Coordinates of N, CA and C in Angstrom, one line a residue:
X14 N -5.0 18.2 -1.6 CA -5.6 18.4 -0.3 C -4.5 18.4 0.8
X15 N -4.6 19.2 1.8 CA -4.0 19.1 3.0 C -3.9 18.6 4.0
X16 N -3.3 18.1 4.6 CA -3.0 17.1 5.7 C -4.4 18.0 7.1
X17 N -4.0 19.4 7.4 CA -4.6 19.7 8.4 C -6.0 19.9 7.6
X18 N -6.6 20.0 6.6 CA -7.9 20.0 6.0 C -8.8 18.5 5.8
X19 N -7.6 18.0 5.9 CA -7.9 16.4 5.5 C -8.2 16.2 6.8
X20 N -7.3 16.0 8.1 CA -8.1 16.0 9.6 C -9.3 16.5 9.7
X21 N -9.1 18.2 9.5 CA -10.2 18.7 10.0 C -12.0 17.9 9.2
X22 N -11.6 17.3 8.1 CA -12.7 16.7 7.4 C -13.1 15.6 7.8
X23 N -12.5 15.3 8.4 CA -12.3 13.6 9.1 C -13.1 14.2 10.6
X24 N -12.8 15.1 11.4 CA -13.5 15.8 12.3 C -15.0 15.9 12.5
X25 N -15.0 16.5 11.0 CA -16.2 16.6 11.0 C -17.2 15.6 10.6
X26 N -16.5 14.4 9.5 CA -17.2 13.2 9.3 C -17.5 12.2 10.4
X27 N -16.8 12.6 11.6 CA -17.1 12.2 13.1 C -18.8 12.3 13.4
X28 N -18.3 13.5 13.9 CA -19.9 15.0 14.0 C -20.7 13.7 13.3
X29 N -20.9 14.6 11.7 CA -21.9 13.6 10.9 C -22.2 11.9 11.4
X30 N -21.0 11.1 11.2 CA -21.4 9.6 11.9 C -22.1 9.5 13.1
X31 N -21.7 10.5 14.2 CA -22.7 10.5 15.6 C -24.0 11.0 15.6
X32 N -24.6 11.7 14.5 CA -25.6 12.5 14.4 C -26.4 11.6 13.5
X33 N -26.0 10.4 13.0 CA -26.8 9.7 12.0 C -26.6 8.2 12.5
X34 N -26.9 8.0 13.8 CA -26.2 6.6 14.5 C -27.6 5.7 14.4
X35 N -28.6 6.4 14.0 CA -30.0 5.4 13.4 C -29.9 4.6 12.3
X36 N -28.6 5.1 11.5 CA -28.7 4.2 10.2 C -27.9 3.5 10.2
X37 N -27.4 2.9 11.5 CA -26.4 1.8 11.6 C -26.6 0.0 11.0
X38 N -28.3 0.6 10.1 CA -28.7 -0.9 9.1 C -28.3 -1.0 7.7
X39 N -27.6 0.2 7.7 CA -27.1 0.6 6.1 C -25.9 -0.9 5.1
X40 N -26.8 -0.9 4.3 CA -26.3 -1.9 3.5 C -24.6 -1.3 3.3
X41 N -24.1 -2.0 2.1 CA -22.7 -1.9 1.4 C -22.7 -0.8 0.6
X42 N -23.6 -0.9 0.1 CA -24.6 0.4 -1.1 C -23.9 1.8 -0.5
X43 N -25.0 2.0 0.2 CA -25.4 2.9 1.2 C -24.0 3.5 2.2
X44 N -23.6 2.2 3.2 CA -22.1 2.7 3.9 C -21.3 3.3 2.7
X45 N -20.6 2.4 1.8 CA -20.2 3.2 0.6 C -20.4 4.4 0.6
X46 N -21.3 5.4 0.2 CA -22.0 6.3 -0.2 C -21.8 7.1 1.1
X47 N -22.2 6.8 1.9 CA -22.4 8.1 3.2 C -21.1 8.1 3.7
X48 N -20.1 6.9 4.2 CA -19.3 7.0 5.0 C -17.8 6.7 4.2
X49 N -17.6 5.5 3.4 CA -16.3 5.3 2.7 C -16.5 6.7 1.6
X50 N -16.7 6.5 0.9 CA -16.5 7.6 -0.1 C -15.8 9.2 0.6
X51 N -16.6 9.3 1.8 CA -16.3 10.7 2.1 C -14.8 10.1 3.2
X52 N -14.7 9.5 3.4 CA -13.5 9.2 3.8 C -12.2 9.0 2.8
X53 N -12.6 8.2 2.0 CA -11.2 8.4 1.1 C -11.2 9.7 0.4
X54 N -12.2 10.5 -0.4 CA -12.3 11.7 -1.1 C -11.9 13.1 -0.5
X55 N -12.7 13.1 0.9 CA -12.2 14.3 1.9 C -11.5 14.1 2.5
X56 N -10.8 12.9 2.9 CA -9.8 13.2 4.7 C -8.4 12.1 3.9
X57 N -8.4 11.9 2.6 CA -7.1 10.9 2.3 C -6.6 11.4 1.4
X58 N -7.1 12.3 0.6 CA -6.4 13.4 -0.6 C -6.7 12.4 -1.8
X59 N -7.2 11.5 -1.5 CA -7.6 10.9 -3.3 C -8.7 11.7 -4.0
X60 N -8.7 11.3 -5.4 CA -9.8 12.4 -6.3 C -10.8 11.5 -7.0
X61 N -11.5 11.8 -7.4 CA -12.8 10.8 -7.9 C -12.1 10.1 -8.8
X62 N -11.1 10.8 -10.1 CA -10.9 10.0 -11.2 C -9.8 9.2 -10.8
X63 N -8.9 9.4 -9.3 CA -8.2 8.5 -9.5 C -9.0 6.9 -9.3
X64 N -10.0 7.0 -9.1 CA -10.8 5.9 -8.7 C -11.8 5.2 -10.1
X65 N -11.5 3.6 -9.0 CA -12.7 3.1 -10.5 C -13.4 2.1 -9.7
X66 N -14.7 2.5 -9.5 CA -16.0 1.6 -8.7 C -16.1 -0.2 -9.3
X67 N -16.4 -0.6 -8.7 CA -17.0 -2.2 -9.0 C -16.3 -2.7 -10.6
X68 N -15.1 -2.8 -10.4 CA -14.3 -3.1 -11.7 C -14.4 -4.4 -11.7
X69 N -14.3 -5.4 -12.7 CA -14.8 -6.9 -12.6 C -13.2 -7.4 -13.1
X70 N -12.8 -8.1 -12.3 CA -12.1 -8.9 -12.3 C -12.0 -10.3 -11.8
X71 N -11.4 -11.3 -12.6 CA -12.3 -12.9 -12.5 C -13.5 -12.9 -12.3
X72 N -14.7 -12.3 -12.9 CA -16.1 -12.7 -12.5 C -16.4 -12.3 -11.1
X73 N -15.7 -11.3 -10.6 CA -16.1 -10.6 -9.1 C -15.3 -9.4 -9.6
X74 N -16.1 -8.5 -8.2 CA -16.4 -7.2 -8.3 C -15.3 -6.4 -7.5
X75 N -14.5 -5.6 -8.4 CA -13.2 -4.8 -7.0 C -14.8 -3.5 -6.3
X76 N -14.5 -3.3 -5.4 CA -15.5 -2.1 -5.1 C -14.5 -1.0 -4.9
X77 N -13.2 -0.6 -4.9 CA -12.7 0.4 -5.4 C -11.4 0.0 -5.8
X78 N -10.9 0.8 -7.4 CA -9.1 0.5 -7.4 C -9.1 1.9 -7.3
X79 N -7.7 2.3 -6.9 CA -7.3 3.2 -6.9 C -5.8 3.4 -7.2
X80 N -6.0 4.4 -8.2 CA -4.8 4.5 -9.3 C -3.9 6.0 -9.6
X81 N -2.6 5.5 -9.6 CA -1.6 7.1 -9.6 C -0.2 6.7 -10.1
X82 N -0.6 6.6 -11.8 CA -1.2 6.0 -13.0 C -1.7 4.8 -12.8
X83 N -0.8 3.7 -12.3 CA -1.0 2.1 -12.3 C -2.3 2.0 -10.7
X84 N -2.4 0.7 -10.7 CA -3.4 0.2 -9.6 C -2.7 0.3 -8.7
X85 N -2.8 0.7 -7.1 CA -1.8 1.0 -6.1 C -2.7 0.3 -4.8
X86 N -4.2 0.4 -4.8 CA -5.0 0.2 -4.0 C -5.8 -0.3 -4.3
X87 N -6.6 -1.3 -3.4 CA -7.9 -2.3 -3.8 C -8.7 -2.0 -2.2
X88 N -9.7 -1.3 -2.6 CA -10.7 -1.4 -0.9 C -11.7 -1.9 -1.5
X89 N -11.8 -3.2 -0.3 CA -13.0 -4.0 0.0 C -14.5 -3.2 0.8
X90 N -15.2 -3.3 0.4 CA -16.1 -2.5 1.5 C -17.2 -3.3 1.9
X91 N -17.4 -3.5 3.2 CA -18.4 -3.9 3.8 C -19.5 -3.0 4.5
X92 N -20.5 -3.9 4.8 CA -21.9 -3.2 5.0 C -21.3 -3.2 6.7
X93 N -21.9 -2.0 7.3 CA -21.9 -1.4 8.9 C -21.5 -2.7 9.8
X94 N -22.5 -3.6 9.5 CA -23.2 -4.9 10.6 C -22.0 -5.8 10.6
X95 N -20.6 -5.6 9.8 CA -19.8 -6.2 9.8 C -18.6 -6.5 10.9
X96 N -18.9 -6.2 12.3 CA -17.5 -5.6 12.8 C -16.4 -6.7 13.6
X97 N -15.6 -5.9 13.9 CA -14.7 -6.9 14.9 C -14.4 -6.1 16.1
X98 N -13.7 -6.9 17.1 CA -13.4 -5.7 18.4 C -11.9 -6.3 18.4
X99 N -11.1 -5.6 19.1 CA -9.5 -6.1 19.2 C -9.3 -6.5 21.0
X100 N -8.7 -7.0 21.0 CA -8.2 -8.0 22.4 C -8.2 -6.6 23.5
X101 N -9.0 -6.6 24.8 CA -8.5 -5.8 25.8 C -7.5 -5.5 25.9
X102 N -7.3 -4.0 26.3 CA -5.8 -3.9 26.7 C -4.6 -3.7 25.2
X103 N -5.6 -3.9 24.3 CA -4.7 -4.0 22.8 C -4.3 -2.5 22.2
X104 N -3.1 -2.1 22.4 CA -3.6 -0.4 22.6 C -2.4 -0.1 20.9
X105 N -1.5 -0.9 20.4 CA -1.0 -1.0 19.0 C -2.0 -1.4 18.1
X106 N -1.6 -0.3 17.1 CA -2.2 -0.4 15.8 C -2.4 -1.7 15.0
X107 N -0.9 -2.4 15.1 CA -0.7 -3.6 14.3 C -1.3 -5.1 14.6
X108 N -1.9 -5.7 13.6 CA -2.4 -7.3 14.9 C -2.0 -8.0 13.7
X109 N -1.8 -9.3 13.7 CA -1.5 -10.1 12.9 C -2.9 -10.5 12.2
X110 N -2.8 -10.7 10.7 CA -3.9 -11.0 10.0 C -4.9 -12.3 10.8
X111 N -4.3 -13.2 11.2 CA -4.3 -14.6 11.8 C -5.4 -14.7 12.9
X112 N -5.2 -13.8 13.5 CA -6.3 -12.7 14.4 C -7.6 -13.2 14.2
X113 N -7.5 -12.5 12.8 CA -9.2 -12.5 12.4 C -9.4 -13.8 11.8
X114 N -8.6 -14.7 11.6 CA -9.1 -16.0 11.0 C -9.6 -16.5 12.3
X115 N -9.1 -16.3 13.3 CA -9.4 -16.9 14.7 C -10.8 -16.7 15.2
X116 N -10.7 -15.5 15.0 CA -11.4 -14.7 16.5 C -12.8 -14.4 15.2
X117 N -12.8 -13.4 13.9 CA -13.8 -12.6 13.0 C -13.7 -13.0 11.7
X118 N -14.3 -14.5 11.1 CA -13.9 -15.5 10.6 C -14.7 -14.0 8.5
X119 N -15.9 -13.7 9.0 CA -16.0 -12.7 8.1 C -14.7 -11.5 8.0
X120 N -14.5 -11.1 9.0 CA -13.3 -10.5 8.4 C -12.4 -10.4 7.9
X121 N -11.8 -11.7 8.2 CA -10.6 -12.4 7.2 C -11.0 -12.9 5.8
X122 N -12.5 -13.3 6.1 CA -12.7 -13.4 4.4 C -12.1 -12.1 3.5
X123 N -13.2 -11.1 4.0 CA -13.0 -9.9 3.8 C -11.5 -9.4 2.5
X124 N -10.5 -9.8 3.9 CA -8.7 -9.7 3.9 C -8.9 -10.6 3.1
X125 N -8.6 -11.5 2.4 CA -8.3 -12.9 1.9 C -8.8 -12.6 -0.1
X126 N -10.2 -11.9 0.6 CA -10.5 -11.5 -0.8 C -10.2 -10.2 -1.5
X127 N -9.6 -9.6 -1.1 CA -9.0 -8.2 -0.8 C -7.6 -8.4 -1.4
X128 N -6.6 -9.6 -0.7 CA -5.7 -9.9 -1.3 C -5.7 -10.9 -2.3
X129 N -6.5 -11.3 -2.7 CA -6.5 -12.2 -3.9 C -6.8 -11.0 -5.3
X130 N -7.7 -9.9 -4.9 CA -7.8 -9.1 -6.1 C -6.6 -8.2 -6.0
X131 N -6.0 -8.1 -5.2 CA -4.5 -7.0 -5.6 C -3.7 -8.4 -6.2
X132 N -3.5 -9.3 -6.1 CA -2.8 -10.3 -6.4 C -3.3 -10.5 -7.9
X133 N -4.4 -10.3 -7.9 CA -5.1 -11.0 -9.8 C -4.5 -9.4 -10.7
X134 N -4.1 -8.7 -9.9 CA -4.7 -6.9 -10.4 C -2.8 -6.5 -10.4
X135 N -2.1 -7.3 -9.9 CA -0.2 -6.6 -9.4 C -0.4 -5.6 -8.9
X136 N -1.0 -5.5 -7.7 CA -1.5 -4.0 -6.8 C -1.0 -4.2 -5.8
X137 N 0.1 -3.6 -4.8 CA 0.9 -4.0 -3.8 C -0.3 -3.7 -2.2
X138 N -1.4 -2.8 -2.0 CA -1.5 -2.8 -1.2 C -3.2 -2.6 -1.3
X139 N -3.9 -3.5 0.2 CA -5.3 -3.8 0.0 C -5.7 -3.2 1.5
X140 N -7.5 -3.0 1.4 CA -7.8 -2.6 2.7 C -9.3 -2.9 2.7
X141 N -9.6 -3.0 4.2 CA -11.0 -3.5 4.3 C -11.8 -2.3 5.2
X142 N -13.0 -2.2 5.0 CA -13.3 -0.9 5.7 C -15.1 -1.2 5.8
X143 N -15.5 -0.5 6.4 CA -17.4 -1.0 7.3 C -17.8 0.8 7.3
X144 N -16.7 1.4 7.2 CA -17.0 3.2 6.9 C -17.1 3.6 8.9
X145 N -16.5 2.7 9.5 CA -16.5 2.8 11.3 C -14.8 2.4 11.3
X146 N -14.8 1.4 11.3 CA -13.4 0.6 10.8 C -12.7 0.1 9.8
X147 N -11.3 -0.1 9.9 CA -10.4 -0.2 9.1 C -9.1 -0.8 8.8
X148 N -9.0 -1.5 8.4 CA -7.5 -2.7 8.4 C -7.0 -2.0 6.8
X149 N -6.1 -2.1 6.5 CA -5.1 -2.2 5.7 C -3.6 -2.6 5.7
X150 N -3.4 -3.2 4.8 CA -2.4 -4.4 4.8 C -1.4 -4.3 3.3
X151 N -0.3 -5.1 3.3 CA 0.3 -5.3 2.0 C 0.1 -6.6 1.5
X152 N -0.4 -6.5 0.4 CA -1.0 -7.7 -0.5 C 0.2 -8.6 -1.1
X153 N 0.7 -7.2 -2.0 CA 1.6 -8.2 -2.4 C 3.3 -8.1 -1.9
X154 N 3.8 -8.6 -1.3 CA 4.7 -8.6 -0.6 C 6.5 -8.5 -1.1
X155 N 6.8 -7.8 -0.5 CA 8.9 -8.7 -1.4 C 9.8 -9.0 -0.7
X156 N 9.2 -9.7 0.4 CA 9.9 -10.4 1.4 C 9.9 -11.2 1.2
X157 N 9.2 -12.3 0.7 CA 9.2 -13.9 0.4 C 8.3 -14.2 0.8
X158 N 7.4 -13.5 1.8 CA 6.5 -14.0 3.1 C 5.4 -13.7 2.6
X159 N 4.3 -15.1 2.9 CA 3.0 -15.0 2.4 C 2.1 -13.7 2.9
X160 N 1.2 -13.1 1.8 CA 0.8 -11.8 2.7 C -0.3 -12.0 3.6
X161 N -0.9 -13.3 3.8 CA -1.5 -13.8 4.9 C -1.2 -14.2 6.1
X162 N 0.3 -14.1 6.2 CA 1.0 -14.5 7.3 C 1.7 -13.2 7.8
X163 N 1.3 -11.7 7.2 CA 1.8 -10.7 7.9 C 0.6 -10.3 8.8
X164 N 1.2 -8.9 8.5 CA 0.3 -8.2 10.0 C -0.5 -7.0 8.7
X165 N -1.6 -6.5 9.8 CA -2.4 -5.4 9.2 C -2.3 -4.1 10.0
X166 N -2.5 -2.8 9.6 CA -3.1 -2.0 10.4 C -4.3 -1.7 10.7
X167 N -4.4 -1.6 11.9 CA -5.9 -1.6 12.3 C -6.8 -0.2 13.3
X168 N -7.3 0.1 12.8 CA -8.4 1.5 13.6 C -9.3 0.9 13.7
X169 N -10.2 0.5 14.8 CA -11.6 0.4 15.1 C -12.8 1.2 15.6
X170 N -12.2 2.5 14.7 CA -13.3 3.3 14.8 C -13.0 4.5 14.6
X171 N -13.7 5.7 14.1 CA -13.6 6.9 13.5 C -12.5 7.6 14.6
X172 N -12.9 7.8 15.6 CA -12.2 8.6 16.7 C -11.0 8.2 16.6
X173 N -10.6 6.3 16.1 CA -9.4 6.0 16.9 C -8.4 6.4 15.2
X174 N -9.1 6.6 14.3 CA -8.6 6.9 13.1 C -8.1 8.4 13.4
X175 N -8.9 9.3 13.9 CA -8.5 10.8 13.9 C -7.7 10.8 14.7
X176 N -7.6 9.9 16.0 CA -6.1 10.2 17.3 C -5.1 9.5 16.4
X177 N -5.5 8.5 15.5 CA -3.7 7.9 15.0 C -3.6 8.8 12.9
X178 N -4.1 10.0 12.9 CA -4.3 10.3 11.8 C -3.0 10.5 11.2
X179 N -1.6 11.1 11.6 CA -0.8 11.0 11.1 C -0.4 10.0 10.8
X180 N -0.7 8.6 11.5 CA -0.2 7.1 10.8 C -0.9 7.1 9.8
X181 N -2.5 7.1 9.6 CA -3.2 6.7 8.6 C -3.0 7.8 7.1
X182 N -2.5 8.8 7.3 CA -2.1 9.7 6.6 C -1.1 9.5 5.6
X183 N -0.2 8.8 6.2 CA 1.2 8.3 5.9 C 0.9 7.1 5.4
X184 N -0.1 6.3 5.5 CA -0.2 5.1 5.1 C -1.2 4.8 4.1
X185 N -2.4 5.6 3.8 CA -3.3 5.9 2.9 C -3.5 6.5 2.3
X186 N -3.1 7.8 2.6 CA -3.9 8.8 1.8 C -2.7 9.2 0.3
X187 N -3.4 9.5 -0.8 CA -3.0 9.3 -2.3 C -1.4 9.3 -1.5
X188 N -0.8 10.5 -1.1 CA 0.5 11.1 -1.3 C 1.2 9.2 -0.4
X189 N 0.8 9.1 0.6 CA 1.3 8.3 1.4 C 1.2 6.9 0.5
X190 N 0.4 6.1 -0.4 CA 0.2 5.4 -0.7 C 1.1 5.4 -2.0
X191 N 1.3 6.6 -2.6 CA 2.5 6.8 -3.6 C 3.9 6.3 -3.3
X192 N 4.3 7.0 -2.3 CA 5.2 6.8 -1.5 C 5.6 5.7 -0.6
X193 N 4.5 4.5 -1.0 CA 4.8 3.3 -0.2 C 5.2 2.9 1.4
X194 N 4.7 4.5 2.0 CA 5.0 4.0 3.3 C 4.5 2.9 3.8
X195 N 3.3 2.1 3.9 CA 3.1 0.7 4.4 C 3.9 0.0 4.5
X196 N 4.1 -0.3 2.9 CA 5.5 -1.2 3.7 C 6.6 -0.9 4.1
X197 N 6.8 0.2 4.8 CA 7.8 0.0 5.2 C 7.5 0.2 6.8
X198 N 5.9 0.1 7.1 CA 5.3 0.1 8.2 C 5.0 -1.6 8.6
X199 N 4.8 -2.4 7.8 CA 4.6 -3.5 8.3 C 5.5 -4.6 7.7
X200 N 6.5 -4.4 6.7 CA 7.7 -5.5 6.4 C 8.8 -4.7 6.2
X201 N 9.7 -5.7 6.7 CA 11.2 -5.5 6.4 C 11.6 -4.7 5.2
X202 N 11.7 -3.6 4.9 CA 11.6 -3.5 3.5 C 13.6 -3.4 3.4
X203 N 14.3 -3.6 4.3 CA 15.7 -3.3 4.0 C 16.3 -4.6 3.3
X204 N 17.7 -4.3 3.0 CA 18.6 -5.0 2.0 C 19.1 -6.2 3.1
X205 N 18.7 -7.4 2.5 CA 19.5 -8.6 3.4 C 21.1 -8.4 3.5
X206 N 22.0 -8.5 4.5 CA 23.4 -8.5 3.9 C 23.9 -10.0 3.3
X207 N 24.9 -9.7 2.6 CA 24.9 -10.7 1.9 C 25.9 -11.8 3.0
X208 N 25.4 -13.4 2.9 CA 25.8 -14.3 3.6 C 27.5 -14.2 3.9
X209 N 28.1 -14.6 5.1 CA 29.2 -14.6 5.4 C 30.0 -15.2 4.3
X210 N 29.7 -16.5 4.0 CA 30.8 -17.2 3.6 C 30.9 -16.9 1.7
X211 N 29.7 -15.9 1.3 CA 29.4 -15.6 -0.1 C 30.5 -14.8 -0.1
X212 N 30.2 -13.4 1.2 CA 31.0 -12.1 0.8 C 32.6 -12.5 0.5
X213 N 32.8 -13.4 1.5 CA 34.5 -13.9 1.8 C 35.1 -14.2 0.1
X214 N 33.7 -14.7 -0.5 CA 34.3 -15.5 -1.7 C 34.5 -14.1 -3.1
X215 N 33.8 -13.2 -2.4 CA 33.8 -11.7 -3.8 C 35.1 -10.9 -3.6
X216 N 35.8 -11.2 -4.8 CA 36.6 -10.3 -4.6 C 36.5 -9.0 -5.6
X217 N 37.4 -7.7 -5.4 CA 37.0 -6.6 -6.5 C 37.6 -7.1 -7.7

């Protein structure tokens, strides 16, 4: 799928979300079904089979892996009634996870359990989504740094997903998620140099 087809799909699953704002009681089921699915299948270039629904791991449920061969992605999905707002004036993508422990104590669960199944699963990258909004994050990390102590990206809403679509593009969708741009959107992904007084001691 194409980048400018994958927008224009995402355009139109706008349209649709505004035309159907009565059913903003829709369970997990249901959002699933009307709004996540058509978002990752039409507007992120993933394909049904790269996906596997409610996969059970430790006696709880992934609600999507997504796979290109190995596990690459874990989306959490929540029912509509779930949401958060971001700080006035907050006009960057990125917030620190810590955020939502604060401020949208369900949300961070959300995250928390999101990264505990890429962590049970060796899946580097996790995301939480209501089929309105959307955080996605790196689970498993190779900085050293707890992945609950980084940062996420964040869209709070359809529109703000379509104005930042080349980020989310780059950051989700199959090709982008192959490619690992995340992390190199939210951690350091470069080579430490090596300590002063190590290098002095290497010789050829």
């Amino acid at each position: 799928m194409e980048y400018e087809d994958s927008k224009k799909n995402l355009g139109n699953l706008i349209i649709w979300a505004d035309q159907n704002t009565d059913k903003r009681s829709r369970n997990e089921a249901t959002t699933r079904l009307h709004l996540i699915d058509r978002l990752f299948f039409e507007c992120l270039g993933w394909q049904h089979e790269d996906c596997t629904a409610e996969e059970r791991v430790n006696g709880k449920y992934i609600d999507y892996s997504f796979r290109c061969p190995e596990c690459l992605l874990v989306v959490e999905a929540k029912k509509e009634g779930v949401y958060f707002e971001l700080p006035v004036g907050k006009s960057r993508q990125k917030q620190d996870i810590k955020f939502f422990l604060d401020n949208f104590p369900k949300v961070y669960k959300a995250i928390e359990q999101a990264t505990s199944y890429c962590q049970s699963h060796g899946t580097p990258y996790g995301a939480v989504c209501n089929g309105h909004q959307l955080i996605i994050f790196v689970a498993s990390r190779t900085d050293g740094r707890p992945p609950l102590d980084g940062k996420v990206l964040v869209f709070n809403s359809l529109p703000n997903l379509y104005e930042n679509f080349l980020l989310v593009w780059q950051c989700l969708s199959k090709l982008g998620i192959v490619s690992r741009h995340l992390s190199i959107e939210l951690q350091d992904v470069s080579i430490a140099p090596v300590p002063e007084k190590l290098s002095k001691g290497i010789t050829g």
